[in-house]
């Protein structure tokens, strides 16, 4: 396969290699770093899609967007982010020097590396074959023969398939979809239009919640490197060195981990069955309570979709829910908490939501002031579930073990230690079911991210690929779009 799975740039002879690269690629222009600084603008081309670059209600967003804007700040220039609507368009823009770099979840392949300079890899992923649960699952490459397979046009996956066809699977056929968003591929497989799709593991993990029937059949080849490619016409040695150092810094100070967690961290714990039930309930149950949730969220200046996600995790939006431990109602409040929050009837959904919202706001207020959003919200949720004292213990353990107690990604790794004697014996509040609170927070994040997809059809300014068309039918039909 052509992709360069184990590719690593040697750190020392980088500059020599880059100059040779520049020579080999026939660059004639000036120094790209100097040009960027002189123009006061970093031109970055990206794919418009949920894992790379899109518009949410607060403006531009996405993993690649966030990294690119940090680089622009680092260079002291303005970010000019340009959406591209196909992979070919991205490389065309680089070729014509209409962009300085491409930040678009692009896999390093031999052919790309020979045509475009690239920085060190900032991520790794595996290409995954996706199928619909209940249809026959392919297990090897020869099982792909005779199926309709979708890949993005010009993608690394198309390159891999071509190599396999030339190699020994002559019968292999596939369709290259002209677009930039892998969500469209998943949509077509989900609707039965095609049998299989090949998408990157990072992208499938984020979108799986929206397509509860889709599963990974197997991984096509080894892990691959993801890189930023540069416009080839210039001397890029200094720019590449700057970017490499920038990534080293981001990795060292925890920024990279924080951004990665923000964009991909909510994908880990919900099972496909859980996602399926959620999307069904979102369609059938949520419309009944949506106005109520929105009203209470407005009262407490909370994002209503966050409140809805918590209520779902607590009770599956059942106002009469009860557990043997005595918690009750839409937000599953204990009697003492309900009293403290001034709630008389826990089974009244409005009262329960108000109690939960007030409790969450309390938690947020009582957490250390220097914890930034969105981590503050994740911590408040953990405290809501396990109590502030235990959370504080987990933050202390995190710090003692070299982690950052201000980052949810770090504390979440240490919360389960509250279940181990060697650790909880030395804490102030003792044993707690830390692993459960991690699941609790991660589930809510997952539900919250699904609910947030309702914003995507408003992506008009960015996207000629009408994103509304690409939204999973389940969300299209859920009534959200009428909001
Ligand atoms: N990583 C892919 C590429 O570089 C694009 C994303 C995908 O097709 O899943 O071509």
XYZ file of C-alpha atoms and ligand atoms in Angstrom:
493
model
C 0.000 0.000 0.000
C 1.287 3.422 -0.816
C 0.582 5.264 2.394
C 3.641 5.811 4.514
C 2.632 4.239 7.737
C 5.883 4.323 9.637
C 7.215 7.519 8.165
C 9.275 9.678 10.513
C 11.234 12.797 9.779
C 14.759 12.671 11.212
C 15.017 15.609 13.580
C 18.625 16.691 13.006
C 19.139 16.755 9.253
C 15.746 18.354 8.796
C 16.957 21.562 7.239
C 19.249 19.808 4.772
C 16.467 17.437 3.804
C 14.046 20.299 3.372
C 16.391 22.248 1.143
C 16.963 19.175 -0.968
C 13.189 18.707 -0.973
C 12.764 22.242 -2.177
C 15.286 21.610 -4.920
C 13.636 18.334 -5.913
C 10.197 19.952 -5.988
C 11.496 22.697 -8.214
C 10.585 25.605 -5.993
C 11.467 28.976 -7.359
C 9.633 31.427 -5.123
C 10.897 33.251 -2.077
C 10.950 32.268 1.560
C 7.409 31.292 2.539
C 7.739 32.292 6.192
C 8.959 35.745 5.243
C 6.131 36.155 2.718
C 3.516 35.186 5.313
C 4.916 37.644 7.803
C 5.169 40.393 5.212
C 1.563 39.915 4.093
C 0.339 39.658 7.688
C -1.785 36.672 6.723
C -1.595 32.883 6.970
C -3.694 31.284 4.229
C -4.872 27.843 5.265
C -7.041 25.572 3.166
C -9.138 22.946 4.927
C -11.947 20.507 4.302
C -15.360 21.700 5.363
C -16.547 18.985 7.710
C -17.195 18.133 11.335
C -13.710 16.861 12.105
C -11.787 19.607 10.336
C -13.423 23.001 9.835
C -17.031 24.148 10.054
C -19.194 26.913 11.445
C -20.971 26.478 14.736
C -23.115 29.026 16.472
C -20.070 30.788 17.869
C -18.371 31.065 14.486
C -15.568 29.016 12.946
C -14.720 25.755 14.686
C -13.047 22.396 14.189
C -9.844 20.607 15.140
C -7.835 21.869 12.175
C -9.255 25.356 12.498
C -8.168 25.563 16.099
C -4.631 24.374 15.364
C -4.334 26.732 12.404
C -5.487 29.729 14.420
C -2.921 28.946 17.107
C -0.216 28.837 14.451
C -1.381 32.181 13.037
C -1.253 33.734 16.516
C 2.164 32.208 17.010
C 3.354 33.805 13.762
C 1.726 37.093 14.719
C -0.472 37.149 11.613
C -4.160 36.964 10.746
C -5.671 33.588 9.828
C -7.318 33.389 6.433
C -9.115 30.036 6.537
C -10.372 28.810 3.192
C -12.867 25.964 2.895
C -12.321 23.460 0.096
C -15.015 21.119 -1.015
C -12.907 18.305 -2.400
C -9.491 16.852 -1.652
C -8.380 17.620 -5.207
C -9.339 21.249 -4.676
C -7.111 21.379 -1.613
C -4.060 20.233 -3.500
C -4.946 22.466 -6.456
C -4.956 25.448 -4.150
C -1.543 24.495 -2.805
C -0.206 23.969 -6.305
C -1.391 27.402 -7.425
C -0.026 28.966 -4.261
C -3.506 30.166 -3.287
C -2.880 28.783 0.193
C 0.252 28.521 2.308
C -0.698 25.232 3.864
C -3.386 22.563 3.942
C -4.694 21.507 7.354
C -7.380 18.987 6.570
C -6.804 15.613 8.240
C -4.612 14.614 5.301
C -2.825 11.298 5.296
C 0.819 11.168 4.300
C 1.213 9.146 1.132
C 4.254 8.660 -1.057
C 2.792 10.500 -4.021
C 1.697 13.446 -1.913
C 5.091 13.563 -0.194
C 6.876 13.690 -3.522
C 4.777 16.617 -4.720
C 4.250 18.667 -1.552
C 6.480 19.540 1.379
C 4.976 18.494 4.702
C 5.546 19.110 8.383
C 6.014 16.400 11.029
C 2.976 14.320 11.742
C 0.617 15.628 14.450
C -1.782 12.709 14.512
C -2.155 9.055 13.567
C -5.150 7.132 12.352
C -6.265 3.963 10.630
C -8.483 3.711 7.582
C -11.611 1.737 8.478
C -14.045 -0.226 6.353
C -17.555 0.700 7.479
C -20.659 -1.438 6.986
C -24.234 -1.613 8.307
C -24.746 -3.963 11.261
C -26.865 -6.899 10.197
C -25.517 -7.004 6.631
C -22.711 -9.370 5.835
C -19.495 -8.160 7.400
C -16.391 -8.206 5.217
C -13.347 -9.488 7.089
C -10.573 -9.422 4.528
C -9.681 -7.450 1.434
C -10.947 -10.208 -0.855
C -14.383 -9.820 0.793
C -14.478 -6.301 -0.638
C -14.666 -7.611 -4.194
C -18.189 -7.343 -5.597
C -19.336 -4.747 -3.054
C -20.042 -1.097 -3.718
C -17.357 0.820 -1.830
C -17.349 4.568 -1.369
C -14.279 6.718 -0.757
C -13.674 10.439 -1.076
C -12.377 11.365 -4.528
C -8.600 11.843 -4.521
C -8.310 10.487 -0.984
C -5.555 8.358 0.460
C -8.136 5.555 0.522
C -8.648 5.811 -3.226
C -4.865 5.611 -3.604
C -4.752 2.497 -1.388
C -7.530 0.803 -3.357
C -5.761 1.536 -6.625
C -2.606 -0.057 -5.267
C -4.538 -3.141 -4.143
C -6.231 -3.442 -7.544
C -2.897 -3.228 -9.354
C -1.353 -5.642 -6.936
C -3.608 -8.682 -6.706
C -7.283 -7.686 -6.442
C -8.045 -6.899 -10.044
C -11.800 -7.225 -9.535
C -11.896 -4.555 -6.860
C -14.202 -1.657 -7.713
C -15.111 1.495 -5.885
C -16.741 4.825 -6.326
C -14.954 8.078 -5.637
C -17.376 10.625 -4.240
C -16.579 14.157 -5.182
C -16.696 16.027 -1.910
C -14.728 16.694 1.211
C -16.924 15.452 4.004
C -16.819 11.806 5.019
C -20.235 12.243 6.625
C -21.725 12.039 3.149
C -20.133 8.606 2.628
C -21.558 7.343 5.912
C -24.971 8.777 5.073
C -25.013 6.832 1.794
C -24.003 3.565 3.426
C -26.539 4.088 6.202
C -29.324 4.663 3.677
C -28.387 1.489 1.763
C -27.178 3.354 -1.327
C -23.786 1.664 -1.004
C -22.460 -1.378 0.872
C -19.279 0.012 2.369
C -17.307 3.171 2.942
C -13.672 3.728 3.830
C -13.065 6.557 6.273
C -10.416 7.520 8.783
C -10.789 6.112 12.297
C -10.727 9.592 13.864
C -13.632 10.707 11.696
C -15.713 7.593 12.182
C -15.299 7.827 15.965
C -16.783 11.316 15.934
C -19.643 10.510 13.585
C -20.573 7.051 14.757
C -23.026 8.494 17.271
C -25.056 9.882 14.400
C -25.263 6.551 12.604
C -25.977 3.993 15.251
C -26.221 1.084 12.770
C -22.786 1.592 11.262
C -19.863 -0.540 12.424
C -16.192 -1.042 11.646
C -15.692 -4.205 9.589
C -11.890 -4.111 9.713
C -8.963 -1.742 9.366
C -7.337 -1.372 6.006
C -3.609 -1.568 6.623
C -1.497 -0.087 9.371
C -1.764 3.179 11.236
C -0.987 6.205 9.114
C 0.461 9.632 9.725
C -1.559 12.819 9.345
C 0.329 15.914 8.262
C 0.013 19.495 7.054
C 1.098 19.934 3.435
C 2.630 23.168 2.134
C 2.496 25.017 -1.133
C 5.426 23.644 -3.165
C 6.476 26.722 -5.111
C 8.584 28.336 -2.399
C 11.482 27.818 -0.076
C 9.679 26.288 2.884
C 12.614 25.300 5.091
C 12.044 28.006 7.702
C 8.269 27.664 7.734
C 8.524 23.899 8.164
C 10.985 24.267 10.969
C 8.683 26.789 12.645
C 5.687 24.458 12.350
C 7.641 21.500 13.680
C 8.749 23.489 16.701
C 5.181 24.746 17.148
C 3.892 21.151 17.314
C 6.647 20.155 19.754
C 5.560 23.021 22.023
C 1.867 22.146 21.732
C 2.629 18.548 22.649
C 4.822 19.513 25.551
C 2.547 22.019 27.250
C -0.573 19.877 26.912
C -2.341 22.143 24.390
C -2.461 19.461 21.740
C -4.022 16.984 24.130
C -6.579 19.544 25.275
C -7.617 20.412 21.720
C -7.723 16.772 20.710
C -9.880 15.965 23.701
C -12.192 18.866 22.941
C -12.833 17.646 19.401
C -12.457 13.890 19.639
C -12.641 13.140 23.362
C -16.375 12.624 23.615
C -16.344 9.584 21.411
C -14.978 6.936 23.686
C -17.584 5.391 25.938
C -21.070 5.165 24.424
C -21.797 1.847 22.786
C -23.460 1.744 19.374
C -26.582 0.394 21.073
C -26.564 3.369 23.440
C -26.222 5.740 20.521
C -29.032 4.060 18.701
C -31.381 4.354 21.655
C -30.375 7.983 22.047
C -31.139 8.939 18.459
C -34.486 7.124 18.667
C -35.398 8.879 21.897
C -34.259 12.173 20.457
C -36.854 11.733 17.757
C -39.666 10.249 19.848
C -39.292 11.744 23.321
C -37.338 14.941 23.234
C -39.927 17.013 21.310
C -42.256 16.644 24.338
C -39.737 18.198 26.720
C -37.713 20.421 24.452
C -39.576 23.670 25.252
C -39.360 22.976 28.957
C -35.635 22.216 28.804
C -35.049 25.326 26.738
C -36.966 27.492 29.172
C -35.042 26.241 32.214
C -31.716 26.459 30.374
C -32.445 30.100 29.521
C -33.307 30.842 33.157
C -29.935 29.477 34.249
C -27.933 30.686 31.229
C -26.996 27.150 30.298
C -26.818 25.663 26.821
C -30.156 23.838 26.519
C -28.524 20.990 24.651
C -26.193 20.407 27.575
C -29.137 20.357 29.984
C -30.971 17.981 27.631
C -27.909 15.723 27.482
C -27.677 15.588 31.291
C -31.380 14.873 31.640
C -31.009 12.066 29.130
C -28.069 10.541 30.975
C -29.970 10.814 34.254
C -33.413 9.540 33.313
C -33.675 9.001 29.545
C -36.057 11.981 29.681
C -38.447 10.149 31.934
C -39.913 12.552 34.538
C -41.103 9.637 36.657
C -37.783 7.777 36.724
C -36.799 6.321 40.087
C -33.906 4.260 41.337
C -33.673 1.886 44.290
C -31.260 4.307 45.952
C -34.009 6.893 46.268
C -33.102 9.316 43.509
C -36.049 10.457 41.407
C -37.298 12.430 38.464
C -36.029 13.828 35.195
C -32.726 14.895 36.821
C -32.615 12.067 39.382
C -32.169 14.271 42.427
C -31.713 12.865 45.919
C -34.137 14.115 48.535
C -31.516 16.193 50.387
C -30.301 17.794 47.143
C -33.871 18.545 46.094
C -34.524 20.222 49.475
C -31.304 22.184 49.249
C -32.329 23.389 45.785
C -35.803 24.359 46.987
C -37.589 21.623 45.037
C -40.898 20.382 46.423
C -41.967 17.852 43.831
C -39.113 15.888 42.270
C -41.464 14.228 39.797
C -42.477 17.537 38.259
C -40.155 17.814 35.230
C -39.911 21.602 35.384
C -38.947 21.550 39.062
C -36.532 18.678 38.560
C -34.810 20.445 35.669
C -34.560 23.641 37.723
C -33.062 21.697 40.637
C -30.494 20.018 38.408
C -29.605 23.243 36.594
C -29.150 25.125 39.880
C -27.040 22.294 41.282
C -24.814 22.284 38.191
C -24.356 26.059 38.362
C -23.416 25.700 42.042
C -20.784 23.139 41.166
C -19.349 25.421 38.497
C -19.150 28.313 40.944
C -17.423 26.230 43.588
C -14.710 24.858 41.326
C -11.365 26.702 41.167
C -11.653 29.874 39.103
C -8.650 29.115 36.936
C -10.221 26.087 35.247
C -11.182 27.178 31.741
C -14.143 26.138 29.614
C -15.008 23.616 28.324
C -13.116 21.695 31.022
C -14.960 23.622 33.727
C -18.236 22.151 32.499
C -16.839 18.601 32.401
C -15.507 19.020 35.945
C -18.861 20.394 37.112
C -20.563 17.341 35.620
C -18.134 15.011 37.354
C -18.748 16.834 40.636
C -22.494 16.611 40.012
C -22.074 12.870 39.798
C -19.395 12.027 42.358
C -19.284 15.087 44.622
C -16.802 17.942 44.810
C -14.707 16.294 47.541
C -13.943 13.169 45.537
C -13.297 15.203 42.428
C -10.835 17.312 44.381
C -9.101 14.109 45.552
C -8.791 12.962 41.949
C -7.323 16.342 40.989
C -4.728 16.007 43.761
C -3.797 12.484 42.592
C -3.554 13.810 39.028
C -1.114 16.494 40.089
C 0.958 14.112 42.216
C 1.329 11.816 39.241
C 2.520 14.580 36.933
C -0.796 15.343 35.223
C -2.517 18.689 34.872
C -5.359 19.047 37.422
C -6.942 21.778 35.292
C -7.530 19.484 32.338
C -10.405 17.042 32.182
C -8.406 14.694 29.907
C -5.818 14.283 32.649
C -8.156 14.087 35.641
C -10.400 11.642 33.842
C -7.489 9.216 33.624
C -6.979 9.410 37.390
C -10.575 9.326 38.653
C -10.728 5.490 38.480
C -7.809 5.353 40.938
C -10.275 6.405 43.676
C -11.392 2.785 43.530
C -7.944 1.426 44.371
C -6.968 1.148 48.014
C -3.390 2.185 47.430
C -4.693 5.499 46.148
C -7.911 6.230 48.010
C -6.329 5.368 51.360
C -4.284 8.555 51.071
C -7.093 10.872 50.019
C -9.283 13.098 52.166
C -12.612 11.657 51.100
C -11.672 8.050 50.491
C -13.176 5.476 48.138
C -15.414 6.575 45.282
C -16.653 4.982 42.066
C -14.450 7.153 39.915
C -14.703 5.049 36.751
C -18.473 5.516 36.770
C -18.198 9.283 36.855
C -15.863 9.196 33.890
C -18.476 7.229 31.941
C -21.137 9.638 33.179
C -19.307 12.730 31.899
C -18.211 11.122 28.641
C -21.727 9.936 27.877
C -23.117 13.414 28.412
C -20.433 14.863 26.169
C -21.352 12.351 23.517
C -25.096 13.117 23.700
C -24.335 16.823 23.791
C -22.235 16.557 20.644
C -25.044 14.761 18.823
C -27.548 17.416 19.887
C -25.204 20.139 18.664
C -25.367 18.854 15.115
C -28.602 20.731 14.692
C -26.437 23.811 14.154
C -24.704 22.402 11.122
C -27.408 23.125 8.520
C -26.858 26.795 9.288
C -23.386 26.451 7.817
C -24.508 28.382 4.741
C -21.749 30.970 4.599
C -19.163 28.236 4.378
C -20.493 25.352 2.556
C -21.818 24.878 -0.933
C -22.315 21.190 -0.081
C -25.684 21.771 1.576
C -24.861 20.248 4.902
C -28.568 19.880 5.656
C -28.696 17.257 2.949
C -25.940 15.356 4.660
C -27.473 15.287 8.095
C -28.536 11.838 9.128
C -32.192 11.253 8.442
C -32.781 10.627 12.098
C -31.830 14.194 12.972
C -33.544 15.673 9.922
C -36.774 14.057 11.039
C -36.445 14.852 14.697
C -37.950 18.303 14.479
C -34.724 20.027 15.438
C -34.386 21.758 12.135
C -37.606 23.623 12.738
C -36.007 25.428 15.683
N -7.248 11.209 5.377
C -7.931 11.160 4.109
C -6.956 11.630 3.048
O -5.931 12.135 3.394
C -9.158 12.007 4.064
C -10.239 11.606 5.012
C -11.011 10.351 4.601
O -11.212 10.108 3.412
O -11.456 9.653 5.515
O -7.172 11.539 1.900
